Amino acid sequence: MIQVEKLSKDYGNRRAISDLDFTIEKGEVVGFLGPNGAGKTTTMRILTGYLPPTTGKVEIGGFDILDQSLEVRKLVGYLPETIPLYNDMTVFDYLYYMASLRNIKDREIRIEEITERLGLADRLDGYVGKLSKGMRQRVGLAQAIIHRPEVLILDEPTIGLDPAQIIEVRNLIKEIGNEHTVLLSTHILPEVEQVCDRVLIINNGRIVAEDSTERLQSRLMGSQRIILKIRDDIAEVSSLIASTPGVLSIQQKDDNTMEFETAAGDDARAEVARRVIKAGHDLLELRSISMSLEEIFLELTREDPSANIDEVEEPYETAGRQAE
Amino acid sequence: MRNIWLIATREFKHYFISPIAYVVSFVFLLVMGILFYANILASSVQQYAPGVQIIIGPMVTLFLFSAPAITMHTLADEQRSGTLELMLTAPVRDSEFVIGKWLGTMMFVMVLIAVTWVYPIVLNQMIDPGIDQGLLVTNYLGLILMVGAFMAIGVTISSLFSNQIAAFFATLGVLLVLWMIGYPSQALGAMGGGGLLTYLDISEHFYSSFYRGIIELKDVVYFISLTSVFLFFGTVSIETKRWR
Ligand SMILES: Nc1ncnc2c1ncn2[C@@H]1O[C@H](COP(=O)(O)OP(=O)(O)OP(=O)(O)O)[C@@H](O)[C@H]1O
Ligand SMILES: [Mg+2]
């Protein structure tokens, strides 16, 4: 649905993003992560046709963003970083105006439906300029999805919302993501885990990681850590585990728990379980523990950029190819 | 076309909410009323029949100063509030956006002009053979064409700023320059080369024809061209915004 090739953008002499390459399939929900100033907003502005790229090519739904800009804009719903509202209009008028520009049918019904969903139904007659921050955010979201866009691009959609509304909006995004394509940027990492199928991590204008959330977690570690818990004293099985093929190291946690490490992708859990049970012990727990997305994020966006590229980007490329 | 209309009507409605529009209309109509009254008094004292010019003359000058106030927010405000990003990512052509804005200001101006229609009616009652209807119509036609150009200039200049006040003074400056650019040509006249300046002069195209009750094709063409050229500049200005 979205195809980005060698996309770069310069602001004057400053390079904001360089050589971005990624593809987003129809029906995917992709999270766009990166520290402040990484180039997320810039990329989204290019995708929506607000800014032209310096070099590179972007196609959305098969349309080129420069040559067929109007076609692209019809497909896309966009919530910009600064919520674009006309303060002198009422919520209803604003949404009606946007719906008219999008040329959709049954505008009143659609507005009713969407404001109901976003908890704006009782604010329809209020002026947009008098709304609270969270309410403004909701109106911005309503505007972005009013025409049921094929492609939804949201720049920090849940910022400023109350917890109940955050959940509502996440559900809404997931729902839209069932059929449509969503690209959202956020700084809330659990949000990515909850709603996104895939993440793109960008740092200093470059993509430093691109994968599904789970795979990202296991890949990054290079090795996998597994927790083993038995009813008896763990020391009794330590030599047994250590000698299992694929196990790199073991570490005792407490009386009946230990943590061991295996090479990435080489899951020794089945063999470990067999050995433990064969030796007559009660196996209580055997699970792999993964790094949190926060840890991954910090790892990938460390200050030293060369470290990112050498250590992280390389394994990803190979891993990605294997997966295909 | 549909988009132009949608944008224009939103713009038009905005005027009935915005305090600036009310202030501009109030001052405009107040000054018009005072000058009308003063002119009527003067004519009765000096024993001559006042013509349509006592209405149109002041109105032209008032428009020169109020046009920048009417157009200053149009594109400047869209940039300040971030709605420009919304409009430029909606399925609307840049030209439709600019023309829609202009049309919206024109609709407001037409309301303002329509209100001033009371003065000719009053004047017609007051003087004996009535006023020269033909002269009145040509004057209003010329005025509308000229104000259309003012609005196009104002909307375009507003696209260059995100600050309304800056847009106001820049527009006023450009209008005043275009209004008086013919003067130096009188000095240049002897040397030649003043012709172009005279041609560019806005007032020249109004006072020498419409104001005297003459409709000259070249003046109609001039105003329509001026409007089109500025709307084109405005579109280019919006387009180049993307490249900055
Ligand atoms: N209009 C602009 N003119 C010049 N430089 C800009 C402009 N917009 C963004 N930049 C620069 O481009 C870089 C990327 O900015 P961008 O807004 O895309 O970051 P971001 O990832 O969205 O950050 P945040 O998480 O803070 O929203 C930054 O270094 C920023 O200073
Ligand atoms: Mg941003």
PDB file of C-alpha atoms in Angstrom, chain A residues 102-302:
ATOM      1  CA  ARG A 102     -13.790  14.653   1.050  1.00  0.00           C
ATOM      2  CA  ASN A 103     -17.028  14.422  -0.873  1.00  0.00           C
ATOM      3  CA  ILE A 104     -18.563  11.717   1.275  1.00  0.00           C
ATOM      4  CA  LYS A 105     -22.228  10.816   1.349  1.00  0.00           C
ATOM      5  CA  ASP A 106     -24.563  10.863   4.338  1.00  0.00           C
ATOM      6  CA  ARG A 107     -22.382  13.331   6.156  1.00  0.00           C
ATOM      7  CA  GLU A 108     -24.652  13.861   9.149  1.00  0.00           C
ATOM      8  CA  ILE A 109     -24.903  10.153   9.820  1.00  0.00           C
ATOM      9  CA  ARG A 110     -21.181   9.675   9.513  1.00  0.00           C
ATOM     10  CA  ILE A 111     -20.465  12.608  11.814  1.00  0.00           C
ATOM     11  CA  GLU A 112     -22.908  11.258  14.363  1.00  0.00           C
ATOM     12  CA  GLU A 113     -21.305   7.833  14.181  1.00  0.00           C
ATOM     13  CA  ILE A 114     -17.788   9.089  14.560  1.00  0.00           C
ATOM     14  CA  THR A 115     -18.427  11.637  17.284  1.00  0.00           C
ATOM     15  CA  GLU A 116     -20.317   8.998  19.238  1.00  0.00           C
ATOM     16  CA  ARG A 117     -17.291   6.765  19.023  1.00  0.00           C
ATOM     17  CA  LEU A 118     -14.834   9.460  20.035  1.00  0.00           C
ATOM     18  CA  GLY A 119     -16.938  10.852  22.861  1.00  0.00           C
ATOM     19  CA  LEU A 120     -17.648  14.125  21.101  1.00  0.00           C
ATOM     20  CA  ALA A 121     -21.359  13.713  20.595  1.00  0.00           C
ATOM     21  CA  ASP A 122     -22.303  16.301  23.211  1.00  0.00           C
ATOM     22  CA  ARG A 123     -19.764  18.809  21.905  1.00  0.00           C
ATOM     23  CA  LEU A 124     -21.081  19.132  18.376  1.00  0.00           C
ATOM     24  CA  ASP A 125     -22.397  22.659  18.880  1.00  0.00           C
ATOM     25  CA  GLY A 126     -19.387  23.896  20.823  1.00  0.00           C
ATOM     26  CA  TYR A 127     -16.733  26.020  19.188  1.00  0.00           C
ATOM     27  CA  VAL A 128     -13.547  24.174  18.396  1.00  0.00           C
ATOM     28  CA  GLY A 129     -11.502  27.009  19.871  1.00  0.00           C
ATOM     29  CA  LYS A 130     -13.039  26.480  23.297  1.00  0.00           C
ATOM     30  CA  LEU A 131     -12.281  22.770  23.555  1.00  0.00           C
ATOM     31  CA  SER A 132      -9.743  21.222  25.905  1.00  0.00           C
ATOM     32  CA  LYS A 133      -6.554  19.750  24.492  1.00  0.00           C
ATOM     33  CA  GLY A 134      -7.784  16.180  24.553  1.00  0.00           C
ATOM     34  CA  MET A 135     -11.070  17.152  22.948  1.00  0.00           C
ATOM     35  CA  ARG A 136      -9.206  18.969  20.211  1.00  0.00           C
ATOM     36  CA  GLN A 137      -7.143  15.869  19.632  1.00  0.00           C
ATOM     37  CA  ARG A 138     -10.348  13.883  19.243  1.00  0.00           C
ATOM     38  CA  VAL A 139     -11.744  16.325  16.713  1.00  0.00           C
ATOM     39  CA  GLY A 140      -8.477  16.051  14.783  1.00  0.00           C
ATOM     40  CA  LEU A 141      -8.793  12.281  14.804  1.00  0.00           C
ATOM     41  CA  ALA A 142     -12.419  12.435  13.723  1.00  0.00           C
ATOM     42  CA  GLN A 143     -11.373  14.561  10.776  1.00  0.00           C
ATOM     43  CA  ALA A 144      -8.689  12.050   9.806  1.00  0.00           C
ATOM     44  CA  ILE A 145     -10.985   9.043   9.707  1.00  0.00           C
ATOM     45  CA  ILE A 146     -14.237  10.620   8.593  1.00  0.00           C
ATOM     46  CA  HIS A 147     -13.926   9.408   5.010  1.00  0.00           C
ATOM     47  CA  ARG A 148     -12.841   5.874   5.989  1.00  0.00           C
ATOM     48  CA  PRO A 149      -9.467   6.305   4.354  1.00  0.00           C
ATOM     49  CA  GLU A 150      -7.583   3.398   2.850  1.00  0.00           C
ATOM     50  CA  VAL A 151      -4.428   4.718   4.411  1.00  0.00           C
ATOM     51  CA  LEU A 152      -4.383   6.420   7.764  1.00  0.00           C
ATOM     52  CA  ILE A 153      -1.375   8.420   8.860  1.00  0.00           C
ATOM     53  CA  LEU A 154      -1.417   9.574  12.462  1.00  0.00           C
ATOM     54  CA  ASP A 155       1.273  11.714  14.032  1.00  0.00           C
ATOM     55  CA  GLU A 156       1.119  10.959  17.751  1.00  0.00           C
ATOM     56  CA  PRO A 157      -2.607  10.186  17.852  1.00  0.00           C
ATOM     57  CA  THR A 158      -3.070   9.539  21.567  1.00  0.00           C
ATOM     58  CA  ILE A 159      -1.124  12.497  22.915  1.00  0.00           C
ATOM     59  CA  GLY A 160      -3.162  14.438  25.458  1.00  0.00           C
ATOM     60  CA  LEU A 161      -5.977  11.916  25.747  1.00  0.00           C
ATOM     61  CA  ASP A 162      -7.296  10.574  29.033  1.00  0.00           C
ATOM     62  CA  PRO A 163      -6.669   6.885  29.806  1.00  0.00           C
ATOM     63  CA  ALA A 164     -10.162   5.736  28.872  1.00  0.00           C
ATOM     64  CA  GLN A 165     -10.002   7.569  25.601  1.00  0.00           C
ATOM     65  CA  ILE A 166      -6.514   6.224  24.873  1.00  0.00           C
ATOM     66  CA  ILE A 167      -7.909   2.705  25.093  1.00  0.00           C
ATOM     67  CA  GLU A 168     -10.848   3.678  22.908  1.00  0.00           C
ATOM     68  CA  VAL A 169      -8.602   5.219  20.289  1.00  0.00           C
ATOM     69  CA  ARG A 170      -6.250   2.247  20.300  1.00  0.00           C
ATOM     70  CA  ASN A 171      -9.189  -0.068  19.749  1.00  0.00           C
ATOM     71  CA  LEU A 172     -10.389   2.151  16.982  1.00  0.00           C
ATOM     72  CA  ILE A 173      -6.994   2.059  15.308  1.00  0.00           C
ATOM     73  CA  LYS A 174      -6.864  -1.716  15.610  1.00  0.00           C
ATOM     74  CA  GLU A 175     -10.311  -1.943  14.119  1.00  0.00           C
ATOM     75  CA  ILE A 176      -9.397   0.310  11.224  1.00  0.00           C
ATOM     76  CA  GLY A 177      -6.193  -1.686  10.853  1.00  0.00           C
ATOM     77  CA  ASN A 178      -8.156  -4.832  10.129  1.00  0.00           C
ATOM     78  CA  GLU A 179      -8.962  -3.625   6.677  1.00  0.00           C
ATOM     79  CA  HIS A 180      -6.996  -0.468   6.148  1.00  0.00           C
ATOM     80  CA  THR A 181      -3.389   0.527   6.414  1.00  0.00           C
ATOM     81  CA  VAL A 182      -2.221   2.581   9.354  1.00  0.00           C
ATOM     82  CA  LEU A 183       1.072   4.304  10.022  1.00  0.00           C
ATOM     83  CA  LEU A 184       1.285   5.964  13.408  1.00  0.00           C
ATOM     84  CA  SER A 185       4.095   7.649  15.242  1.00  0.00           C
ATOM     85  CA  THR A 186       4.253   7.585  18.983  1.00  0.00           C
ATOM     86  CA  HIS A 187       6.519   7.911  21.971  1.00  0.00           C
ATOM     87  CA  ILE A 188       4.432   5.521  24.037  1.00  0.00           C
ATOM     88  CA  LEU A 189       6.097   2.161  23.590  1.00  0.00           C
ATOM     89  CA  PRO A 190       3.427  -0.080  25.126  1.00  0.00           C
ATOM     90  CA  GLU A 191       1.070   1.431  22.590  1.00  0.00           C
ATOM     91  CA  VAL A 192       3.196   0.009  19.819  1.00  0.00           C
ATOM     92  CA  GLU A 193       3.128  -3.420  21.401  1.00  0.00           C
ATOM     93  CA  GLN A 194      -0.634  -3.219  21.748  1.00  0.00           C
ATOM     94  CA  VAL A 195      -1.724  -1.944  18.376  1.00  0.00           C
ATOM     95  CA  CYS A 196       1.061  -2.423  15.860  1.00  0.00           C
ATOM     96  CA  ASP A 197       1.893  -5.420  13.764  1.00  0.00           C
ATOM     97  CA  ARG A 198       5.247  -4.020  12.961  1.00  0.00           C
ATOM     98  CA  VAL A 199       7.597  -1.247  14.033  1.00  0.00           C
ATOM     99  CA  LEU A 200       9.927   1.021  12.182  1.00  0.00           C
ATOM    100  CA  ILE A 201      12.540   2.588  14.382  1.00  0.00           C
ATOM    101  CA  ILE A 202      14.141   5.674  12.987  1.00  0.00           C
ATOM    102  CA  ASN A 203      17.086   7.590  14.365  1.00  0.00           C
ATOM    103  CA  ASN A 204      18.866  10.590  12.874  1.00  0.00           C
ATOM    104  CA  GLY A 205      16.814  10.233   9.723  1.00  0.00           C
ATOM    105  CA  ARG A 206      17.732   6.593   9.145  1.00  0.00           C
ATOM    106  CA  ILE A 207      15.804   3.436   9.745  1.00  0.00           C
ATOM    107  CA  VAL A 208      17.693   1.469  12.363  1.00  0.00           C
ATOM    108  CA  ALA A 209      15.258  -1.385  12.751  1.00  0.00           C
ATOM    109  CA  GLU A 210      12.214  -2.733  10.993  1.00  0.00           C
ATOM    110  CA  ASP A 211      10.417  -5.832  12.163  1.00  0.00           C
ATOM    111  CA  SER A 212       7.466  -7.258  13.996  1.00  0.00           C
ATOM    112  CA  THR A 213       7.423  -6.363  17.654  1.00  0.00           C
ATOM    113  CA  GLU A 214       8.094  -9.926  18.836  1.00  0.00           C
ATOM    114  CA  ARG A 215      10.830 -10.670  16.390  1.00  0.00           C
ATOM    115  CA  LEU A 216      12.445  -7.385  17.126  1.00  0.00           C
ATOM    116  CA  GLN A 217      12.667  -8.327  20.726  1.00  0.00           C
ATOM    117  CA  SER A 218      14.290 -11.677  20.155  1.00  0.00           C
ATOM    118  CA  ARG A 219      16.523 -10.583  17.287  1.00  0.00           C
ATOM    119  CA  LEU A 220      18.025  -7.725  19.086  1.00  0.00           C
ATOM    120  CA  MET A 221      19.324  -9.838  21.860  1.00  0.00           C
ATOM    121  CA  GLY A 222      21.374 -12.070  19.600  1.00  0.00           C
ATOM    122  CA  SER A 223      20.745 -14.645  22.272  1.00  0.00           C
ATOM    123  CA  GLN A 224      17.655 -15.720  24.078  1.00  0.00           C
ATOM    124  CA  ARG A 225      17.219 -15.881  27.812  1.00  0.00           C
ATOM    125  CA  ILE A 226      15.071 -18.595  29.324  1.00  0.00           C
ATOM    126  CA  ILE A 227      13.779 -19.026  32.839  1.00  0.00           C
ATOM    127  CA  LEU A 228      13.533 -22.534  34.255  1.00  0.00           C
ATOM    128  CA  LYS A 229      11.764 -23.364  37.502  1.00  0.00           C
ATOM    129  CA  ILE A 230      11.410 -26.793  39.079  1.00  0.00           C
ATOM    130  CA  ARG A 231       9.922 -27.999  42.363  1.00  0.00           C
ATOM    131  CA  ASP A 232      13.188 -29.450  43.649  1.00  0.00           C
ATOM    132  CA  ASP A 233      16.519 -27.841  44.244  1.00  0.00           C
ATOM    133  CA  ILE A 234      17.686 -26.377  40.976  1.00  0.00           C
ATOM    134  CA  ALA A 235      21.302 -27.265  41.669  1.00  0.00           C
ATOM    135  CA  GLU A 236      20.455 -30.886  41.003  1.00  0.00           C
ATOM    136  CA  VAL A 237      19.798 -30.192  37.321  1.00  0.00           C
ATOM    137  CA  SER A 238      22.385 -27.527  36.640  1.00  0.00           C
ATOM    138  CA  SER A 239      24.924 -29.851  35.066  1.00  0.00           C
ATOM    139  CA  LEU A 240      22.157 -31.454  33.060  1.00  0.00           C
ATOM    140  CA  ILE A 241      21.121 -28.108  31.592  1.00  0.00           C
ATOM    141  CA  ALA A 242      24.619 -26.885  31.012  1.00  0.00           C
ATOM    142  CA  SER A 243      25.357 -29.943  28.915  1.00  0.00           C
ATOM    143  CA  THR A 244      22.261 -29.548  26.733  1.00  0.00           C
ATOM    144  CA  PRO A 245      23.238 -28.660  23.148  1.00  0.00           C
ATOM    145  CA  GLY A 246      22.558 -25.020  22.349  1.00  0.00           C
ATOM    146  CA  VAL A 247      22.755 -23.754  25.910  1.00  0.00           C
ATOM    147  CA  LEU A 248      25.437 -21.128  26.175  1.00  0.00           C
ATOM    148  CA  SER A 249      25.490 -20.300  29.851  1.00  0.00           C
ATOM    149  CA  ILE A 250      23.523 -20.845  33.007  1.00  0.00           C
ATOM    150  CA  GLN A 251      22.908 -18.697  36.005  1.00  0.00           C
ATOM    151  CA  GLN A 252      21.179 -19.698  39.206  1.00  0.00           C
ATOM    152  CA  LYS A 253      18.516 -17.240  40.341  1.00  0.00           C
ATOM    153  CA  ASP A 254      17.244 -18.753  43.585  1.00  0.00           C
ATOM    154  CA  ASP A 255      16.760 -22.188  45.124  1.00  0.00           C
ATOM    155  CA  ASN A 256      14.576 -23.559  42.392  1.00  0.00           C
ATOM    156  CA  THR A 257      14.934 -21.101  39.537  1.00  0.00           C
ATOM    157  CA  MET A 258      17.688 -20.603  37.014  1.00  0.00           C
ATOM    158  CA  GLU A 259      18.139 -18.551  33.892  1.00  0.00           C
ATOM    159  CA  PHE A 260      19.993 -19.913  30.928  1.00  0.00           C
ATOM    160  CA  GLU A 261      20.974 -18.444  27.613  1.00  0.00           C
ATOM    161  CA  THR A 262      20.702 -20.034  24.190  1.00  0.00           C
ATOM    162  CA  ALA A 263      21.777 -18.841  20.792  1.00  0.00           C
ATOM    163  CA  ALA A 264      19.091 -16.793  19.042  1.00  0.00           C
ATOM    164  CA  GLY A 265      16.688 -18.912  17.076  1.00  0.00           C
ATOM    165  CA  ASP A 266      18.138 -22.105  18.589  1.00  0.00           C
ATOM    166  CA  ASP A 267      15.363 -22.937  20.978  1.00  0.00           C
ATOM    167  CA  ALA A 268      16.648 -25.535  23.417  1.00  0.00           C
ATOM    168  CA  ARG A 269      13.521 -25.459  25.529  1.00  0.00           C
ATOM    169  CA  ALA A 270      12.088 -28.751  24.295  1.00  0.00           C
ATOM    170  CA  GLU A 271      15.287 -30.641  24.979  1.00  0.00           C
ATOM    171  CA  VAL A 272      15.683 -29.026  28.390  1.00  0.00           C
ATOM    172  CA  ALA A 273      12.133 -29.981  29.324  1.00  0.00           C
ATOM    173  CA  ARG A 274      12.669 -33.557  28.242  1.00  0.00           C
ATOM    174  CA  ARG A 275      15.849 -33.863  30.258  1.00  0.00           C
ATOM    175  CA  VAL A 276      14.356 -32.343  33.372  1.00  0.00           C
ATOM    176  CA  ILE A 277      11.351 -34.621  33.319  1.00  0.00           C
ATOM    177  CA  LYS A 278      13.393 -37.686  32.445  1.00  0.00           C
ATOM    178  CA  ALA A 279      15.548 -37.015  35.489  1.00  0.00           C
ATOM    179  CA  GLY A 280      12.369 -37.209  37.562  1.00  0.00           C
ATOM    180  CA  HIS A 281      11.864 -33.548  38.473  1.00  0.00           C
ATOM    181  CA  ASP A 282       8.608 -31.580  38.387  1.00  0.00           C
ATOM    182  CA  LEU A 283       8.879 -28.862  35.769  1.00  0.00           C
ATOM    183  CA  LEU A 284       7.032 -25.754  36.958  1.00  0.00           C
ATOM    184  CA  GLU A 285       8.021 -23.083  34.501  1.00  0.00           C
ATOM    185  CA  LEU A 286       9.981 -22.771  31.312  1.00  0.00           C
ATOM    186  CA  ARG A 287       9.654 -19.488  29.453  1.00  0.00           C
ATOM    187  CA  SER A 288      11.735 -17.187  27.381  1.00  0.00           C
ATOM    188  CA  ILE A 289      12.093 -13.663  28.637  1.00  0.00           C
ATOM    189  CA  SER A 290      12.424 -10.884  26.170  1.00  0.00           C
ATOM    190  CA  MET A 291      13.749  -7.406  26.339  1.00  0.00           C
ATOM    191  CA  SER A 292      11.118  -4.737  26.696  1.00  0.00           C
ATOM    192  CA  LEU A 293      10.522  -2.423  23.813  1.00  0.00           C
ATOM    193  CA  GLU A 294      11.924   0.390  25.920  1.00  0.00           C
ATOM    194  CA  GLU A 295      15.213  -1.443  26.218  1.00  0.00           C
ATOM    195  CA  ILE A 296      15.287  -2.111  22.499  1.00  0.00           C
ATOM    196  CA  PHE A 297      14.478   1.451  21.712  1.00  0.00           C
ATOM    197  CA  LEU A 298      17.231   2.790  23.917  1.00  0.00           C
ATOM    198  CA  GLU A 299      19.657   0.257  22.509  1.00  0.00           C
ATOM    199  CA  LEU A 300      18.897   1.210  18.915  1.00  0.00           C
ATOM    200  CA  THR A 301      18.846   4.932  19.355  1.00  0.00           C
ATOM    201  CA  ARG A 302      21.957   5.291  21.461  1.00  0.00           C
TER     202      ARG A 302
END
